[in-house]
């Protein structure tokens, strides 16, 4: 089963909470209470998101966490990558991936196409979409046939 970690899920929940109220900085304790998650988990998540450049942190009385850029310019792929690392279906699907079977497996190119299609879909979903309470309208058909690999160029 393909499944994101709980921490990635929590990161999206916390980011969406911040995105719904972008005009003010948010304290970790306030966010933890708002999204009903343990404070240590929220703090850990916030630190990872700051390190990835998705959030900014300010100390002091007017301090807290805020989005590093507008919610419409932060993608689901950005959030996943901040917690999980690069989005890829297999090791050879990553740019820096390495696999001993790449020369003989026969499926690497197709896995790379699937990874690119998944990444394209995740790149099309923004934090603004995730923070909105209305359902996201996704494309009915992914353009997997139009995905070109670097080796084909």
PDB file of C-alpha atoms in Angstrom:
ATOM      1  CA  UNK A   1       0.000   0.000   0.000  1.00  0.00           C
ATOM      2  CA  UNK A   2       1.211   3.477  -0.843  1.00  0.00           C
ATOM      3  CA  UNK A   3       0.740   5.526   2.246  1.00  0.00           C
ATOM      4  CA  UNK A   4       2.040   8.786   3.646  1.00  0.00           C
ATOM      5  CA  UNK A   5       3.278   8.858   7.204  1.00  0.00           C
ATOM      6  CA  UNK A   6       1.135  10.315   9.968  1.00  0.00           C
ATOM      7  CA  UNK A   7       3.658  13.117  10.339  1.00  0.00           C
ATOM      8  CA  UNK A   8       3.101  14.117   6.698  1.00  0.00           C
ATOM      9  CA  UNK A   9      -0.650  14.044   7.246  1.00  0.00           C
ATOM     10  CA  UNK A  10      -0.222  16.181  10.362  1.00  0.00           C
ATOM     11  CA  UNK A  11       2.017  18.601   8.442  1.00  0.00           C
ATOM     12  CA  UNK A  12      -0.753  19.138   5.885  1.00  0.00           C
ATOM     13  CA  UNK A  13      -3.323  19.643   8.653  1.00  0.00           C
ATOM     14  CA  UNK A  14      -1.119  22.182  10.450  1.00  0.00           C
ATOM     15  CA  UNK A  15      -0.231  23.993   7.221  1.00  0.00           C
ATOM     16  CA  UNK A  16      -3.925  24.170   6.257  1.00  0.00           C
ATOM     17  CA  UNK A  17      -4.766  25.653   9.660  1.00  0.00           C
ATOM     18  CA  UNK A  18      -2.134  28.355   9.153  1.00  0.00           C
ATOM     19  CA  UNK A  19      -3.320  28.954   5.578  1.00  0.00           C
ATOM     20  CA  UNK A  20      -6.886  29.592   6.781  1.00  0.00           C
ATOM     21  CA  UNK A  21      -5.593  32.479   8.911  1.00  0.00           C
ATOM     22  CA  UNK A  22      -2.493  33.775   7.095  1.00  0.00           C
ATOM     23  CA  UNK A  23      -2.770  37.320   8.462  1.00  0.00           C
ATOM     24  CA  UNK A  24      -1.419  36.388  11.890  1.00  0.00           C
ATOM     25  CA  UNK A  25       1.498  34.352  13.255  1.00  0.00           C
ATOM     26  CA  UNK A  26       0.549  31.136  15.030  1.00  0.00           C
ATOM     27  CA  UNK A  27       2.060  29.729  18.227  1.00  0.00           C
ATOM     28  CA  UNK A  28       2.797  26.001  18.333  1.00  0.00           C
ATOM     29  CA  UNK A  29       0.539  25.523  21.376  1.00  0.00           C
ATOM     30  CA  UNK A  30      -2.339  27.353  19.684  1.00  0.00           C
ATOM     31  CA  UNK A  31      -1.954  25.233  16.537  1.00  0.00           C
ATOM     32  CA  UNK A  32      -1.805  22.014  18.567  1.00  0.00           C
ATOM     33  CA  UNK A  33      -5.041  22.930  20.305  1.00  0.00           C
ATOM     34  CA  UNK A  34      -6.771  24.025  17.081  1.00  0.00           C
ATOM     35  CA  UNK A  35      -5.980  20.786  15.235  1.00  0.00           C
ATOM     36  CA  UNK A  36      -6.234  18.514  18.301  1.00  0.00           C
ATOM     37  CA  UNK A  37      -2.715  17.070  18.039  1.00  0.00           C
ATOM     38  CA  UNK A  38      -0.087  16.668  20.762  1.00  0.00           C
ATOM     39  CA  UNK A  39       2.087  19.758  21.219  1.00  0.00           C
ATOM     40  CA  UNK A  40       5.415  17.858  20.794  1.00  0.00           C
ATOM     41  CA  UNK A  41       4.215  16.397  17.484  1.00  0.00           C
ATOM     42  CA  UNK A  42       3.132  19.809  16.202  1.00  0.00           C
ATOM     43  CA  UNK A  43       6.442  21.367  17.316  1.00  0.00           C
ATOM     44  CA  UNK A  44       8.457  18.674  15.535  1.00  0.00           C
ATOM     45  CA  UNK A  45       6.368  19.117  12.386  1.00  0.00           C
ATOM     46  CA  UNK A  46       6.707  22.908  12.457  1.00  0.00           C
ATOM     47  CA  UNK A  47      10.515  22.653  12.725  1.00  0.00           C
ATOM     48  CA  UNK A  48      10.651  20.354   9.706  1.00  0.00           C
ATOM     49  CA  UNK A  49       8.453  22.713   7.692  1.00  0.00           C
ATOM     50  CA  UNK A  50      10.630  25.706   8.640  1.00  0.00           C
ATOM     51  CA  UNK A  51      13.763  23.765   7.608  1.00  0.00           C
ATOM     52  CA  UNK A  52      12.130  23.027   4.246  1.00  0.00           C
ATOM     53  CA  UNK A  53      11.385  26.723   3.722  1.00  0.00           C
ATOM     54  CA  UNK A  54       7.589  26.354   3.809  1.00  0.00           C
ATOM     55  CA  UNK A  55       7.121  28.213   7.093  1.00  0.00           C
ATOM     56  CA  UNK A  56       8.846  31.136   8.758  1.00  0.00           C
ATOM     57  CA  UNK A  57       9.357  31.367  12.484  1.00  0.00           C
ATOM     58  CA  UNK A  58       9.618  34.559  14.540  1.00  0.00           C
ATOM     59  CA  UNK A  59      10.401  34.762  18.256  1.00  0.00           C
ATOM     60  CA  UNK A  60       8.917  37.193  20.725  1.00  0.00           C
ATOM     61  CA  UNK A  61       5.553  38.609  21.735  1.00  0.00           C
ATOM     62  CA  UNK A  62       4.460  39.076  18.097  1.00  0.00           C
ATOM     63  CA  UNK A  63       6.162  35.853  17.070  1.00  0.00           C
ATOM     64  CA  UNK A  64       4.930  32.533  15.830  1.00  0.00           C
ATOM     65  CA  UNK A  65       4.758  30.568  12.602  1.00  0.00           C
ATOM     66  CA  UNK A  66       3.544  31.883   9.270  1.00  0.00           C
ATOM     67  CA  UNK A  67       3.626  30.727   5.662  1.00  0.00           C
ATOM     68  CA  UNK A  68       6.879  31.479   3.829  1.00  0.00           C
ATOM     69  CA  UNK A  69       4.885  32.172   0.646  1.00  0.00           C
ATOM     70  CA  UNK A  70       1.196  32.320  -0.291  1.00  0.00           C
ATOM     71  CA  UNK A  71      -0.806  29.094   0.112  1.00  0.00           C
ATOM     72  CA  UNK A  72      -1.457  29.134  -3.643  1.00  0.00           C
ATOM     73  CA  UNK A  73       2.308  28.728  -4.192  1.00  0.00           C
ATOM     74  CA  UNK A  74       2.860  25.815  -1.801  1.00  0.00           C
ATOM     75  CA  UNK A  75       2.032  22.407  -3.260  1.00  0.00           C
ATOM     76  CA  UNK A  76       1.086  19.071  -1.776  1.00  0.00           C
ATOM     77  CA  UNK A  77       4.372  17.831  -3.228  1.00  0.00           C
ATOM     78  CA  UNK A  78       6.263  20.519  -1.259  1.00  0.00           C
ATOM     79  CA  UNK A  79       4.642  19.398   1.993  1.00  0.00           C
ATOM     80  CA  UNK A  80       5.256  15.710   1.340  1.00  0.00           C
ATOM     81  CA  UNK A  81       8.884  16.339   0.350  1.00  0.00           C
ATOM     82  CA  UNK A  82       9.472  18.405   3.496  1.00  0.00           C
ATOM     83  CA  UNK A  83       8.583  15.424   5.686  1.00  0.00           C
ATOM     84  CA  UNK A  84       9.157  12.302   3.576  1.00  0.00           C
ATOM     85  CA  UNK A  85      11.852  13.369   1.127  1.00  0.00           C
ATOM     86  CA  UNK A  86      11.522  13.273  -2.676  1.00  0.00           C
ATOM     87  CA  UNK A  87       8.276  11.932  -4.143  1.00  0.00           C
ATOM     88  CA  UNK A  88       9.160   8.787  -6.090  1.00  0.00           C
ATOM     89  CA  UNK A  89       7.561   5.402  -6.628  1.00  0.00           C
ATOM     90  CA  UNK A  90      10.852   3.499  -6.677  1.00  0.00           C
ATOM     91  CA  UNK A  91      14.522   4.191  -5.940  1.00  0.00           C
ATOM     92  CA  UNK A  92      15.327   4.557  -9.645  1.00  0.00           C
ATOM     93  CA  UNK A  93      12.509   7.105 -10.018  1.00  0.00           C
ATOM     94  CA  UNK A  94      14.534   9.738  -8.165  1.00  0.00           C
ATOM     95  CA  UNK A  95      17.091  11.889  -9.943  1.00  0.00           C
ATOM     96  CA  UNK A  96      19.777  10.750  -7.497  1.00  0.00           C
ATOM     97  CA  UNK A  97      18.334   7.251  -7.156  1.00  0.00           C
ATOM     98  CA  UNK A  98      20.533   4.238  -7.592  1.00  0.00           C
ATOM     99  CA  UNK A  99      19.586   0.675  -8.371  1.00  0.00           C
ATOM    100  CA  UNK A 100      21.708  -2.377  -9.102  1.00  0.00           C
ATOM    101  CA  UNK A 101      18.979  -3.803 -11.356  1.00  0.00           C
ATOM    102  CA  UNK A 102      18.413  -0.705 -13.539  1.00  0.00           C
ATOM    103  CA  UNK A 103      20.121  -2.231 -16.586  1.00  0.00           C
ATOM    104  CA  UNK A 104      18.132  -5.475 -16.470  1.00  0.00           C
ATOM    105  CA  UNK A 105      14.797  -4.780 -14.757  1.00  0.00           C
ATOM    106  CA  UNK A 106      12.871  -3.627 -17.826  1.00  0.00           C
ATOM    107  CA  UNK A 107      10.373  -1.514 -15.880  1.00  0.00           C
ATOM    108  CA  UNK A 108      12.449   1.491 -14.772  1.00  0.00           C
ATOM    109  CA  UNK A 109      11.259   3.808 -17.564  1.00  0.00           C
ATOM    110  CA  UNK A 110       7.623   3.056 -16.830  1.00  0.00           C
ATOM    111  CA  UNK A 111       8.073   3.514 -13.072  1.00  0.00           C
ATOM    112  CA  UNK A 112       9.717   6.855 -13.830  1.00  0.00           C
ATOM    113  CA  UNK A 113       6.684   7.844 -15.918  1.00  0.00           C
ATOM    114  CA  UNK A 114       4.351   6.865 -13.076  1.00  0.00           C
ATOM    115  CA  UNK A 115       6.471   8.833 -10.587  1.00  0.00           C
ATOM    116  CA  UNK A 116       6.421  11.894 -12.846  1.00  0.00           C
ATOM    117  CA  UNK A 117       2.640  11.638 -13.246  1.00  0.00           C
ATOM    118  CA  UNK A 118       2.142  11.336  -9.467  1.00  0.00           C
ATOM    119  CA  UNK A 119       4.465  14.298  -8.902  1.00  0.00           C
ATOM    120  CA  UNK A 120       2.610  16.341 -11.559  1.00  0.00           C
ATOM    121  CA  UNK A 121      -0.693  15.635  -9.824  1.00  0.00           C
ATOM    122  CA  UNK A 122       0.727  16.521  -6.385  1.00  0.00           C
ATOM    123  CA  UNK A 123       2.255  19.690  -7.861  1.00  0.00           C
ATOM    124  CA  UNK A 124      -1.181  20.704  -9.154  1.00  0.00           C
ATOM    125  CA  UNK A 125      -2.748  20.540  -5.675  1.00  0.00           C
ATOM    126  CA  UNK A 126      -1.899  23.610  -3.607  1.00  0.00           C
ATOM    127  CA  UNK A 127      -2.112  24.300   0.093  1.00  0.00           C
ATOM    128  CA  UNK A 128      -4.940  26.696  -0.779  1.00  0.00           C
ATOM    129  CA  UNK A 129      -6.834  23.713  -2.239  1.00  0.00           C
ATOM    130  CA  UNK A 130      -6.125  21.582   0.829  1.00  0.00           C
ATOM    131  CA  UNK A 131      -7.192  24.358   3.227  1.00  0.00           C
ATOM    132  CA  UNK A 132     -10.473  24.895   1.401  1.00  0.00           C
ATOM    133  CA  UNK A 133     -13.398  22.867   2.728  1.00  0.00           C
ATOM    134  CA  UNK A 134     -14.873  22.214  -0.730  1.00  0.00           C
ATOM    135  CA  UNK A 135     -13.752  19.036  -2.522  1.00  0.00           C
ATOM    136  CA  UNK A 136     -10.846  19.345  -4.950  1.00  0.00           C
ATOM    137  CA  UNK A 137     -11.718  18.728  -8.593  1.00  0.00           C
ATOM    138  CA  UNK A 138      -8.978  16.496  -9.946  1.00  0.00           C
ATOM    139  CA  UNK A 139      -8.329  15.715 -13.617  1.00  0.00           C
ATOM    140  CA  UNK A 140     -10.206  12.659 -14.824  1.00  0.00           C
ATOM    141  CA  UNK A 141      -7.235  11.407 -16.837  1.00  0.00           C
ATOM    142  CA  UNK A 142      -3.575  12.021 -16.066  1.00  0.00           C
ATOM    143  CA  UNK A 143      -1.371  12.963 -19.001  1.00  0.00           C
ATOM    144  CA  UNK A 144       0.946   9.993 -18.448  1.00  0.00           C
ATOM    145  CA  UNK A 145       1.487   9.526 -22.193  1.00  0.00           C
ATOM    146  CA  UNK A 146       2.797  13.080 -22.549  1.00  0.00           C
ATOM    147  CA  UNK A 147       5.389  12.644 -19.783  1.00  0.00           C
ATOM    148  CA  UNK A 148       8.861  12.702 -21.266  1.00  0.00           C
ATOM    149  CA  UNK A 149      11.887  11.343 -19.508  1.00  0.00           C
ATOM    150  CA  UNK A 150      15.250  13.086 -19.448  1.00  0.00           C
ATOM    151  CA  UNK A 151      16.798  10.136 -21.322  1.00  0.00           C
ATOM    152  CA  UNK A 152      14.410  10.663 -24.264  1.00  0.00           C
ATOM    153  CA  UNK A 153      15.448  14.268 -24.896  1.00  0.00           C
TER     154      UNK A 153
END
